XYZ file of C-alpha atoms in Angstrom:
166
model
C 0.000 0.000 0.000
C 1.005 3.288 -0.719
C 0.654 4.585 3.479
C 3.714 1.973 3.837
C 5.882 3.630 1.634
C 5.105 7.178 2.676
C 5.244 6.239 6.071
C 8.924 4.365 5.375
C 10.190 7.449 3.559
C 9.318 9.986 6.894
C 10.858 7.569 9.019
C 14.348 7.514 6.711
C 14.041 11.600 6.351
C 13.272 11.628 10.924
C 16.611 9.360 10.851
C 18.867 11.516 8.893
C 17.617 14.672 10.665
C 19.045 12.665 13.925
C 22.065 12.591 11.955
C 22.601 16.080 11.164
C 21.789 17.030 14.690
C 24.556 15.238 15.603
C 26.870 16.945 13.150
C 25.550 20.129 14.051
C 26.255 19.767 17.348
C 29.810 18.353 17.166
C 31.111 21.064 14.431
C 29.533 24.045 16.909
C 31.849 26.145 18.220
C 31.609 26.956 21.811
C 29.853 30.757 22.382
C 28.375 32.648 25.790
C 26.524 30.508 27.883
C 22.876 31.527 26.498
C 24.257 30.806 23.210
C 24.936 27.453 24.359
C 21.467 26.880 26.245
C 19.774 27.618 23.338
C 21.642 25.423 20.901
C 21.807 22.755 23.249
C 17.564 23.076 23.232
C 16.969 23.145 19.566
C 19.400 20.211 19.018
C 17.231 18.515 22.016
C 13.961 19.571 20.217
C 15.435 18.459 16.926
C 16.412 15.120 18.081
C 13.096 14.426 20.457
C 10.756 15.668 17.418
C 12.889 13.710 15.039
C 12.436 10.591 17.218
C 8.699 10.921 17.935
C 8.192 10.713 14.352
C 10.441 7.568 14.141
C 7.599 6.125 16.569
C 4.761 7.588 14.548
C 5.736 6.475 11.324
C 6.353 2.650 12.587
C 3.103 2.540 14.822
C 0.719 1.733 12.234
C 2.600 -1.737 11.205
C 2.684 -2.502 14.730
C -0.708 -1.578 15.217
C -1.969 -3.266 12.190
C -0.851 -6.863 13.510
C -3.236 -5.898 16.643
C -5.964 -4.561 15.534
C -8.314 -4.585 12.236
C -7.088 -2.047 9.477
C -10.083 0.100 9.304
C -9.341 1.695 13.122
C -5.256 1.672 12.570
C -5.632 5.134 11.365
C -8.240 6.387 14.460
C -6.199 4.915 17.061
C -2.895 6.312 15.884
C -4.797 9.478 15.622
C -5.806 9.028 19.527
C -1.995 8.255 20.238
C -0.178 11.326 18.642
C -3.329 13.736 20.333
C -2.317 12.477 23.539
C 1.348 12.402 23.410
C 1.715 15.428 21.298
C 0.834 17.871 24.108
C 2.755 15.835 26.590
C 5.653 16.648 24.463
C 4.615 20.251 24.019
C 4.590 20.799 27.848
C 7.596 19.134 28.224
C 9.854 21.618 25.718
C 8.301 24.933 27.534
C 9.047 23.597 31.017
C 12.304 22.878 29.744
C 12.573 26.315 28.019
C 11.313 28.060 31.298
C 14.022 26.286 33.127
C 17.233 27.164 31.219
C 15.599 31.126 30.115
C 13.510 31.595 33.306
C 10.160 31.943 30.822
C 8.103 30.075 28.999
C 8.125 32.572 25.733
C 11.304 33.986 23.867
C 11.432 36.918 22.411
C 13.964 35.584 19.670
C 11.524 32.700 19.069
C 8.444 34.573 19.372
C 6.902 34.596 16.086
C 7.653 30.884 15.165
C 6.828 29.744 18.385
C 3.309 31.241 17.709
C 2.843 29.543 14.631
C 4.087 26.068 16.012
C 1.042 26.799 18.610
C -1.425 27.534 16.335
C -0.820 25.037 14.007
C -0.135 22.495 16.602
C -3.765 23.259 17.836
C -5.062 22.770 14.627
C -3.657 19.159 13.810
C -5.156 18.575 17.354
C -8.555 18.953 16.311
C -7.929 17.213 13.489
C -6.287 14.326 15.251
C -8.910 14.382 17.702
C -11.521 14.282 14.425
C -10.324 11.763 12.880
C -9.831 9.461 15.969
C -13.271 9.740 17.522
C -14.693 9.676 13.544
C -16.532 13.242 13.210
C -17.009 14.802 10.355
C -15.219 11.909 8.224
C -14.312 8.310 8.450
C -10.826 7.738 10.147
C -8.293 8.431 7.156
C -4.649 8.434 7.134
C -4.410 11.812 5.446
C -5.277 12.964 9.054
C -2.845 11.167 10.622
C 0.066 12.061 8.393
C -0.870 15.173 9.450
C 0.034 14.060 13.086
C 3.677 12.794 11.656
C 4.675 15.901 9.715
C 3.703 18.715 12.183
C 7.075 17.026 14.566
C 9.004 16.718 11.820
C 8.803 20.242 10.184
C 9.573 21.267 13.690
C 13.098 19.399 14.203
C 13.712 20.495 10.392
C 12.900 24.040 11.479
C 15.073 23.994 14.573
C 18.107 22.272 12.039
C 17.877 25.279 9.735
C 17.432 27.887 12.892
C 20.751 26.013 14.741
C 22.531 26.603 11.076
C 22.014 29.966 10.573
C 22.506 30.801 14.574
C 25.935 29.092 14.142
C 26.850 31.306 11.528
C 25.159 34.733 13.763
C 27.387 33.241 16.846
């Protein structure tokens, strides 16, 4: 089926993205210390977003061997709408320890637009698991997978350029 493949080919672009976290971070020269908090949390974010897509993209072929096909995509949908705020929570509590707040001014704008759009795919994810509107699709729950990974590809561009500011 074509939802292997696509799934397969996120999973490959989540693993290199790993990679070129950690080549990022090795090749990084050493700056002021909120230089280095801040790095040190996007290559976190990058890596953690990277790997929760590695989990996404896999948990329909384990679910499938559970459960029959037609609720695959509805209960994957249920899984990334809980975990997905979990995850959320967990990167401003993180950012609120190291910066002493939850918002950055640096970060303001794209932070804003992670939010909303994060909210968005939540409804949607939320849709599509409990079956309003429309019958449980994957479309939905790609959804789910890409939001995390155009995250930890936004944070590899944004520790790029920062190395080059630094």
């Amino acid at each position: 089926m074509i939802y292997h493949e696509a799934l397969l080919s996120i999973a490959e672009i989540a693993i290199a993205t790993i990679g070129f976290a950690g080549i990022v971070s090795a090749l990084r020269p050493h700056t002021s210390p909120a230089a280095d908090a801040m790095h040190s949390l996007r290559i976190r974010i990058m890596v953690e977003a990277s790997a929760s897509v590695m989990v996404f993209a896999f948990l329909p072929f384990v679910l499938s061997g559970m459960i029959e096909s037609e609720r695959v995509w509805a209960i994957g949908s249920g899984v990334i709408a809980v975990t997905s705020p979990l995850h959320i929570g967990s990167v401003w509590a993180r950012q609120r320890r190291l910066f002493g707040t939850v918002l950055l001014r640096d970060t303001l704008l794209f932070d804003t637009f992670v939010m909303a759009l994060a909210m968005l795919v939540e409804v949607v994810l939320i849709a599509n698991c409990l079956g309003w509107l429309f019958e449980p699709r994957f479309a939905a729950y790609l959804l789910g997978v890409l939001l995390p990974l155009g995250v930890a590809v936004a944070m590899f561009i944004r520790a790029i350029f920062a190395a080059e500011a630094d």
